[in-house]
Amino acid sequence: MYLYLPVALTSINILVPVGLGLAVGLLSGLFGVGGGFLMTPLLIMFGIPSTVAAATDSNQIVAASTSGTYAHWKVGNVDFKMGMYLLAGGFLGGVVGVQAIKLLHAMGNADFVIKMTYVLMLGIVGVYMFIESLQSMKKKKTTVVEEAGEEKESAVGRFLKSLPLQTRFEKSGITHSIFVPIVLGVFVGVLAAIMGVGGGFLMVPIMVYMLRMPMHVVVGTSLFQILFTCIEVTFLQAYTNHSVDFVLAVLLLLGSTIGAQVGAVFGRKLKADQLKILLAGIVLVVTVKIIFELTLTPSLLISQAGGH
Amino acid sequence: MKNFVLRIADWGIAMIAALAFIFILVFSGNASAMLTARANHDHITIDFFYHGSTVSIRGESDPNVDLVIKITAPEEHQVLKQKGKVGGLLWMNVGQLKFEHTPNFYAVYSTKKLDEMLGKEEMEKYVIGYPALEKHVAVTPAANEEEKAKWFNEFVKYKEASNVYVSSSGKISTTAKADGRQEYYILTDWPYQAAPGDYLVTVYAVKNGKVVEQAEAKVNVEQAGLVKTLATMAKNSAAFYGILSIGIALGAGFGVGLVFRKGGGSH
């Protein structure tokens, strides 16, 4: 059955957005990512104009991440305090990033910088997570549990401990200076604004490897943080670009809210390393896809203006 | 589904005849009869279940003429992204291209191949066919004719991919009438990608490589009901529309969360 989309000005088989929503929502609930890096290109492939695809996806993520945050909060896997600090940093970073994009456009090589940042970030994150989780899976097999209490005191670790305003994050069981999550939030916010994505795939590894939070709390906290980012983005897109398609968003969220619940339940049955390696695999597949897109001759040499 | 049934055209034949008569006076010296054109679906309404439509055009002409039917949207200024190779290796957007005097919809149907029935100058004069349209539009930046041709071809490919540009021959059927006149008919698929707006149907009668007569009809595409309400709200009450979209998304997320808590239980 087909439905007409009033803002995208096109007609779509309703099974397409509902199915896409279900699949991407599942990933949200499992890994704590918004899934914009998958959803937006898929929507464009199905004939949705690029600006509408990006804006409507952020509207849909509001629903999916609400559903996912709720599911993770019920089992105590959301660190609200950490989420708020990251959010504060992310907000600042977003403001800086938008200015950076303006500057890049004025310099004329915006697309090159955006694409390269995207490929490098995805590539680095994917490879690092993949190798790290593979190693820790092997280690656990051979030496069982004995190194559970092991704490490597690196130079970076000592530096982080020396910062002022140390505070305890109960849910995650860690202590950090409040500047650590704020600065990391700024970093992700800047990159996310430049790349035009939500940044979940960057935030998750940063929480795991730099903040040393437990994987299951990372997923819930990341979703909580994404929820607020996407509320802001949806409003700005609707208000300034008129590019949110309400009907498409509703079709997507029919699938994604349910997918997020299923993902959250399923994620609890997986070990942290299994979750990490799966996410690394998806990130690497997307990296390879983008590299192909960059190197193969496109079928159309012109495309709609606006959006990335 | 009632809205979906398209209202049949209510054109006064006399009015079109009068219009055609004026064209005869202007464009032709020797044509004896009048060309008429009528679109059966001149008002297409877009509701939630709209998935494109069909438009048929029929009319009468002299028996020994060839016909060209052109459907166009008003001309506008379009800005598109241009892809190119960076460093000889990577494909990415390298800038913007401006296409001026281009219709967002351009369909040409003819009884024979265009270049078999019309001279180049005549095609250019009436903007019939892609080569004539290429001459008509302005592409910037394009350093020379070669570059312009390249980007215009890409532009046509892009528009054809979304079904809003069509050029085909042989789809018009003609039948001789008892009174010696000729009746023509074409049924075209109207793509759902064609945006709401006014479209102009022009029928050209061609003889000895020249356009001898011209007749016009109109097709109007309009959003209706809730589709129209939402599209208007997105533009005119953007803040409210944004808040509403966010509110529904939050509500749906919580709603599904609650449902799953009741259903799931033990996890």
XYZ file of C-alpha atoms in Angstrom:
575
model
C 0.000 0.000 0.000
C 1.280 3.412 -0.962
C 1.012 6.619 1.011
C 1.707 10.155 -0.201
C 4.206 12.221 1.826
C 3.148 15.885 1.975
C 6.578 17.455 2.547
C 8.771 15.001 0.622
C 6.245 15.351 -2.253
C 6.527 11.721 -3.184
C 4.660 8.482 -2.689
C 6.129 5.508 -0.826
C 5.151 1.919 -0.104
C 4.412 1.972 3.644
C 6.231 -1.324 4.172
C 9.523 0.402 3.254
C 9.640 3.004 6.074
C 8.088 0.641 8.630
C 10.652 -2.060 7.778
C 13.564 0.395 7.782
C 12.348 1.777 11.119
C 12.214 -1.691 12.627
C 15.750 -2.554 11.493
C 17.381 0.728 12.494
C 15.384 0.873 15.758
C 16.762 -2.558 16.621
C 20.297 -1.200 16.230
C 19.405 1.790 18.450
C 18.179 -0.431 21.266
C 21.159 -2.765 20.920
C 24.049 -0.327 20.530
C 22.812 3.082 21.644
C 23.257 4.720 18.258
C 20.633 6.806 16.459
C 21.355 5.041 13.198
C 21.296 8.192 11.075
C 24.396 7.011 9.229
C 22.305 4.102 7.917
C 18.791 5.541 7.732
C 19.439 8.781 5.859
C 21.189 7.186 2.833
C 18.569 4.417 2.715
C 15.731 6.957 2.611
C 17.483 8.854 -0.185
C 17.818 5.557 -2.060
C 14.032 5.155 -1.844
C 13.455 8.535 -3.478
C 13.162 10.871 -0.481
C 14.916 14.231 -1.090
C 18.144 14.410 0.937
C 17.145 17.388 3.092
C 13.822 15.774 4.023
C 15.515 12.427 4.702
C 17.978 13.882 7.223
C 15.406 16.074 9.011
C 12.716 13.400 9.190
C 15.205 10.845 10.435
C 16.042 13.048 13.415
C 12.322 13.340 14.178
C 12.023 9.570 14.074
C 15.071 9.116 16.332
C 13.270 11.190 18.989
C 10.690 8.385 19.156
C 13.155 5.497 18.894
C 15.491 6.900 21.538
C 12.590 7.694 23.893
C 11.465 4.099 23.560
C 15.037 2.804 23.961
C 15.939 5.078 26.887
C 12.747 3.984 28.643
C 13.602 0.307 28.124
C 17.161 0.754 29.442
C 16.065 3.011 32.319
C 13.703 0.294 33.587
C 16.678 -1.981 34.212
C 18.815 0.822 35.662
C 21.143 1.278 32.693
C 20.963 5.042 32.204
C 23.545 7.305 33.860
C 21.572 10.562 33.838
C 24.342 12.570 35.486
C 26.925 11.544 32.892
C 24.354 12.086 30.157
C 23.739 15.674 31.257
C 27.452 16.572 31.247
C 27.956 15.016 27.811
C 24.873 16.821 26.579
C 26.146 20.182 27.839
C 29.423 19.604 26.010
C 27.633 18.334 22.892
C 25.463 21.430 22.777
C 28.513 23.706 22.881
C 30.242 21.563 20.280
C 27.231 21.772 17.985
C 27.348 25.573 18.040
C 31.070 25.521 17.219
C 30.581 22.866 14.526
C 27.887 24.830 12.705
C 30.238 27.816 12.536
C 33.032 25.536 11.298
C 30.755 24.293 8.491
C 29.975 27.874 7.472
C 33.691 28.602 7.340
C 34.353 25.459 5.265
C 31.608 26.361 2.798
C 33.088 29.841 2.474
C 36.488 28.287 1.763
C 34.903 26.108 -0.907
C 36.148 22.654 0.057
C 33.446 21.744 2.566
C 32.419 18.498 0.936
C 35.977 17.171 0.839
C 36.549 17.883 4.533
C 33.153 16.449 5.518
C 33.636 13.223 3.550
C 37.197 12.728 4.777
C 36.225 13.375 8.408
C 33.408 10.876 8.026
C 35.533 8.109 6.484
C 38.413 8.623 8.912
C 36.195 8.705 12.002
C 34.183 5.649 10.983
C 37.346 3.802 9.949
C 39.300 4.556 13.116
C 36.386 3.805 15.435
C 35.476 0.601 13.572
C 38.997 -0.815 13.413
C 39.868 0.113 17.005
C 36.678 -1.369 18.469
C 36.973 -4.470 16.329
C 40.573 -5.232 17.358
C 40.023 -4.314 21.001
C 36.922 -6.451 21.461
C 38.505 -9.356 19.584
C 41.541 -9.234 21.889
C 39.498 -9.021 25.062
C 37.318 -11.943 23.906
C 40.463 -14.044 23.344
C 41.957 -12.973 26.675
C 38.857 -14.017 28.560
C 38.949 -17.431 26.980
C 42.532 -18.123 28.081
C 42.949 -16.432 31.441
C 39.363 -16.548 32.694
C 38.426 -13.922 35.292
C 41.689 -13.250 37.121
C 42.358 -9.819 35.659
C 38.963 -8.402 36.559
C 40.411 -6.022 39.113
C 43.353 -5.017 36.955
C 43.724 -1.276 36.634
C 46.335 0.048 34.254
C 47.570 3.411 35.499
C 48.574 5.083 32.271
C 49.907 8.597 31.956
C 46.562 9.687 30.560
C 44.776 8.075 33.495
C 46.976 9.932 35.970
C 46.413 13.198 34.144
C 42.617 12.710 34.199
C 42.753 11.996 37.922
C 44.709 15.192 38.560
C 42.002 17.439 37.079
C 39.872 19.542 39.460
C 36.170 18.995 40.257
C 36.332 15.211 40.474
C 32.876 13.703 40.888
C 31.456 10.213 41.323
C 29.143 8.743 38.679
C 27.266 6.137 40.705
C 25.450 4.365 37.890
C 28.644 3.825 35.920
C 30.768 3.198 39.005
C 33.472 5.643 37.930
C 34.999 8.925 39.100
C 35.968 11.701 36.705
C 36.480 15.420 36.665
C 33.330 17.033 35.261
C 35.551 18.561 32.547
C 36.232 15.142 31.028
C 32.687 14.405 29.808
C 32.115 18.067 28.891
C 35.256 18.260 26.726
C 34.514 14.893 25.102
C 30.936 16.063 24.500
C 32.250 19.189 22.768
C 34.510 17.024 20.579
C 31.663 14.762 19.473
C 29.341 17.750 19.032
C 31.773 19.522 16.685
C 32.336 16.407 14.562
C 28.650 15.490 14.491
C 27.693 18.967 13.290
C 30.384 18.880 10.590
C 29.341 15.438 9.390
C 25.626 16.170 9.727
C 25.000 13.105 11.878
C 23.884 12.524 15.465
C 27.257 11.194 16.559
C 26.086 8.084 18.428
C 28.709 5.934 16.734
C 31.403 8.279 18.117
C 29.836 8.776 21.541
C 29.532 5.052 22.284
C 33.244 4.209 21.837
C 34.252 7.383 23.697
C 32.157 6.347 26.701
C 33.499 2.812 26.561
C 37.189 3.518 26.022
C 37.826 7.008 27.370
C 35.289 7.276 30.167
C 35.584 3.543 30.971
C 31.846 3.117 31.481
C 30.289 -0.391 31.449
C 28.931 -1.236 27.954
C 25.316 -1.728 29.036
C 25.179 1.637 30.805
C 26.820 3.203 27.746
C 23.951 2.105 25.489
C 21.229 3.532 27.743
C 23.117 6.773 28.452
C 23.927 7.296 24.786
C 20.241 6.960 23.861
C 19.280 9.454 26.573
C 21.796 11.911 25.178
C 20.708 11.313 21.550
C 17.074 11.957 22.497
C 17.825 15.557 23.482
C 20.127 16.214 20.552
C 17.458 15.015 18.123
C 14.691 17.080 19.726
C 16.813 20.160 19.128
C 17.712 19.155 15.559
C 14.101 18.296 14.661
C 12.882 21.654 15.834
C 15.580 23.576 13.995
C 14.998 21.593 10.774
C 11.229 22.103 10.966
C 11.548 25.772 11.846
C 14.276 26.914 9.464
C 14.222 24.401 6.573
C 10.585 23.157 6.608
C 12.007 19.753 5.811
C 10.426 17.447 8.424
C 7.873 15.099 6.858
C 5.450 14.276 9.620
C 3.795 11.374 7.761
C 7.134 9.742 6.924
C 8.290 10.204 10.531
C 5.160 8.466 11.840
C 5.686 5.523 9.454
C 9.328 5.227 10.514
C 8.595 5.439 14.214
C 5.950 2.712 13.986
C 8.848 0.369 13.296
C 11.655 2.019 15.209
C 9.950 2.349 18.622
C 9.223 -1.383 18.609
C 12.657 -2.198 17.179
C 14.325 -0.241 20.010
C 12.451 -2.278 22.651
C 13.366 -5.565 21.001
C 16.983 -4.402 20.674
C 17.155 -3.471 24.368
C 15.834 -6.885 25.429
C 18.133 -8.692 23.020
C 21.147 -6.601 24.089
C 20.798 -7.740 27.694
C 21.359 -11.309 26.548
C 24.616 -10.435 24.802
C 27.987 -9.882 26.486
C 29.635 -6.459 26.284
C 32.355 -7.735 23.945
C 29.816 -9.296 21.611
C 27.940 -5.982 21.448
C 31.152 -4.085 20.759
C 32.316 -6.373 18.004
C 28.908 -6.301 16.304
C 28.817 -2.508 16.370
C 32.404 -2.417 15.072
C 31.335 -4.706 12.206
C 28.438 -2.433 11.220
C 30.621 0.680 11.386
C 33.236 -0.995 9.172
C 30.617 -2.078 6.609
C 29.360 1.514 6.404
C 32.964 2.755 6.018
C 33.567 0.375 3.110
C 30.274 1.431 1.496
C 31.273 5.115 1.675
C 34.719 4.346 0.232
C 33.024 2.578 -2.694
C 30.713 5.540 -3.214
C 33.701 7.857 -3.296
C 35.706 5.838 -5.794
C 33.133 4.369 -8.201
C 31.745 6.608 -10.937
C 28.259 7.685 -9.820
C 25.324 7.026 -12.162
C 24.152 10.623 -11.849
C 26.624 13.474 -11.781
C 24.172 15.992 -10.388
C 21.979 15.863 -7.338
C 19.611 17.975 -5.340
C 21.176 20.905 -3.518
C 20.831 21.322 0.253
C 21.900 18.930 3.003
C 25.129 16.988 2.769
C -11.126 6.841 -2.366
C -13.825 9.213 -3.546
C -11.351 12.074 -3.729
C -9.151 9.949 -5.869
C -11.663 9.807 -8.658
C -10.520 12.575 -10.869
C -12.860 15.186 -12.049
C -13.349 15.065 -15.787
C -12.455 18.131 -17.734
C -15.133 20.647 -18.313
C -13.614 22.654 -21.071
C -15.860 24.478 -23.432
C -15.029 23.199 -26.870
C -16.044 26.517 -28.296
C -13.495 28.361 -26.207
C -10.668 26.130 -27.316
C -11.825 26.410 -30.880
C -11.712 30.178 -30.570
C -8.233 29.942 -29.097
C -7.112 27.660 -31.878
C -8.602 30.064 -34.387
C -6.403 32.841 -33.070
C -3.386 30.582 -33.479
C -4.349 29.875 -37.033
C -4.467 33.580 -37.727
C -1.083 34.062 -36.149
C 0.872 31.047 -37.254
C -0.570 29.702 -40.412
C -1.510 30.870 -43.824
C -2.903 27.826 -45.508
C -4.394 25.542 -42.876
C -8.037 25.091 -43.578
C -9.250 23.332 -40.442
C -8.864 23.885 -36.740
C -6.740 21.944 -34.293
C -8.361 21.182 -30.969
C -6.964 19.829 -27.712
C -8.616 18.611 -24.547
C -7.153 16.994 -21.430
C -9.579 14.674 -19.698
C -8.028 14.995 -16.236
C -7.362 18.676 -15.977
C -7.571 18.705 -12.217
C -5.562 16.109 -10.317
C -5.970 16.076 -6.546
C -3.284 14.652 -4.280
C -4.587 12.904 -1.196
C -2.871 10.325 1.063
C -3.488 7.500 -1.375
C -2.231 9.341 -4.451
C 0.300 7.306 -6.394
C 0.321 9.134 -9.695
C -2.486 9.270 -12.193
C -3.112 9.212 -15.918
C -3.840 12.095 -18.223
C -5.336 11.609 -21.637
C -5.318 14.240 -24.320
C -7.559 14.110 -27.340
C -8.642 16.414 -30.113
C -9.082 16.828 -33.810
C -6.720 17.935 -36.520
C -6.358 18.058 -40.271
C -5.923 14.560 -41.664
C -2.509 14.988 -43.223
C -0.515 16.508 -40.380
C 1.901 15.093 -37.824
C 1.389 15.922 -34.193
C 3.565 16.852 -31.245
C 2.142 17.029 -27.739
C 4.219 18.870 -25.158
C 3.401 19.098 -21.440
C 5.437 21.528 -19.374
C 5.572 23.124 -15.940
C 6.357 26.851 -15.733
C 10.018 27.649 -16.262
C 12.156 28.315 -13.242
C 15.648 28.660 -11.901
C 17.098 25.442 -10.473
C 20.265 24.977 -8.451
C 21.776 21.515 -8.301
C 24.928 19.981 -6.859
C 27.637 19.019 -9.249
C 29.764 15.926 -8.688
C 33.325 15.731 -9.885
C 36.596 13.951 -9.252
C 38.883 15.374 -6.600
C 42.559 14.537 -6.913
C 41.760 12.241 -9.826
C 40.385 9.615 -7.485
C 37.470 10.565 -5.273
C 33.965 11.481 -6.455
C 32.291 14.198 -4.459
C 30.276 17.363 -4.746
C 32.548 19.986 -6.209
C 30.168 22.882 -6.624
C 26.761 24.040 -7.751
C 25.220 24.333 -11.183
C 22.508 26.827 -12.052
C 19.965 25.881 -14.695
C 17.883 28.830 -15.830
C 14.635 28.813 -17.885
C 14.098 25.143 -17.112
C 10.703 23.575 -16.510
C 10.488 21.097 -13.644
C 8.335 18.916 -15.864
C 8.853 18.368 -19.572
C 7.112 15.664 -21.607
C 7.106 15.480 -25.397
C 5.134 12.916 -27.385
C 5.020 12.818 -31.154
C 3.513 10.755 -33.977
C 6.947 10.316 -35.599
C 10.525 10.850 -34.484
C 11.001 14.574 -33.906
C 13.952 15.050 -36.231
C 12.072 13.274 -39.020
C 9.173 15.684 -38.884
C 10.597 19.049 -37.806
C 13.508 21.197 -38.858
C 16.064 22.267 -36.254
C 15.040 25.913 -36.314
C 11.396 25.058 -35.901
C 12.139 22.804 -32.927
C 14.170 25.561 -31.321
C 11.491 28.157 -31.956
C 8.855 26.130 -30.103
C 11.295 24.446 -27.657
C 10.332 20.966 -28.819
C 12.696 18.130 -27.885
C 15.775 17.921 -25.653
C 18.222 19.537 -28.150
C 15.906 22.552 -28.430
C 15.465 22.694 -24.661
C 19.248 22.585 -24.272
C 19.530 25.621 -26.521
C 16.786 27.347 -24.525
C 18.231 26.876 -21.014
C 21.244 28.622 -19.553
C 23.725 26.562 -17.541
C 26.249 28.280 -15.271
C 29.095 27.744 -14.779
C 29.786 26.140 -18.162
C 32.919 27.321 -19.945
C 31.890 26.206 -23.432
C 29.154 24.501 -25.466
C 30.702 21.094 -24.869
C 30.542 21.505 -21.121
C 27.013 22.849 -21.317
C 25.968 19.807 -23.361
C 27.547 17.464 -20.822
C 25.755 19.009 -17.862
C 22.477 19.362 -19.713
C 22.619 15.631 -20.510
C 23.220 14.889 -16.850
C 20.320 17.168 -15.979
C 18.001 15.233 -18.315
C 19.205 11.910 -16.888
C 18.504 13.202 -13.388
C 15.006 14.375 -14.335
C 14.219 11.208 -16.283
C 15.253 9.156 -13.263
C 12.423 10.771 -11.319
C 9.985 10.474 -14.260
C 9.452 14.202 -14.731
C 11.192 14.355 -18.125
C 9.901 12.194 -20.982
C 10.488 12.183 -24.713
C 8.910 9.458 -26.826
C 7.509 8.960 -30.279
C 4.741 6.756 -31.591
C 2.461 6.848 -28.563
C -0.154 9.084 -30.151
C -2.894 7.160 -31.943
C -4.802 8.740 -34.810
C -8.039 7.697 -36.483
C -9.675 9.117 -39.585
C -13.166 10.462 -39.074
C -16.110 10.232 -41.464
C -16.003 13.965 -42.170
C -12.414 13.695 -43.399
C -10.862 15.058 -40.231
C -8.457 13.167 -37.997
C -8.944 12.369 -34.354
C -5.918 11.878 -32.113
C -5.614 10.412 -28.640
C -2.870 9.745 -26.134
C -2.964 8.272 -22.650
C 0.039 9.261 -20.546
C 1.099 8.135 -17.097
C 1.173 11.093 -14.773
C 4.051 10.529 -12.328
C 3.517 11.035 -8.598
C 6.837 12.884 -8.556
C 5.293 15.801 -10.496
C 4.888 18.583 -7.925
C 1.594 20.402 -7.325
C 1.091 23.287 -9.741
C -0.185 24.295 -13.180
C 0.898 22.423 -16.268
C 0.458 23.523 -19.850
C -0.398 21.087 -22.635
C 0.488 22.360 -26.118
C -0.421 20.419 -29.235
C 1.432 21.292 -32.455
C 0.238 20.287 -35.921
C 3.246 19.813 -38.215
C 3.323 19.815 -41.992
C 6.354 19.894 -44.320
C 8.752 20.390 -41.441
C 6.860 23.403 -40.054
C 4.436 23.990 -37.220
C 1.180 25.023 -38.876
C -1.222 25.062 -35.953
C -1.144 25.097 -32.164
C -3.729 24.377 -29.475
C -3.512 24.444 -25.696
C -5.074 22.819 -22.641
C -4.252 22.927 -18.947
C -3.646 20.396 -16.214
C -3.732 21.495 -12.596
C -2.267 19.348 -9.808
C -3.281 20.255 -6.287
C -2.935 18.827 -2.803
C -6.186 18.244 -0.959
C -7.478 17.440 2.513
C -5.008 16.484 5.249
C -2.073 16.350 2.813
C -2.679 19.999 2.043
C -3.208 20.893 5.714
C 0.099 19.284 6.736
C 2.077 20.743 3.832
C 0.708 24.220 4.560
C 1.356 23.870 8.281
C 4.977 22.789 7.669
C 5.520 26.020 5.748
C 3.335 28.574 7.499
C 3.311 27.419 11.131
C 6.774 25.907 11.238
C 7.316 26.265 14.999
C 3.998 24.655 15.872
C 4.575 21.926 13.284
C 8.028 21.197 14.752
C 6.706 21.012 18.303
C 3.824 18.808 17.180
C 6.229 16.429 15.390
C 8.439 16.193 18.482
C 5.430 15.743 20.763
C 4.033 12.868 18.701
C 7.450 11.198 18.584
C 7.903 11.483 22.369
C 4.372 10.198 22.949
C 4.869 7.261 20.602
C 8.200 6.352 22.227
C 6.718 6.389 25.739
C 3.551 4.637 24.580
C 5.453 1.746 23.054
C 7.683 1.599 26.159
C 4.601 1.230 28.398
C 3.061 -1.413 26.162
C 6.256 -3.435 26.268
C 6.486 -3.197 30.043
C 2.995 -4.680 30.362
C 3.690 -7.342 27.779
C 7.307 -8.187 28.571
C 7.176 -8.583 32.344
C 9.998 -10.876 33.368
C 12.987 -9.179 31.717
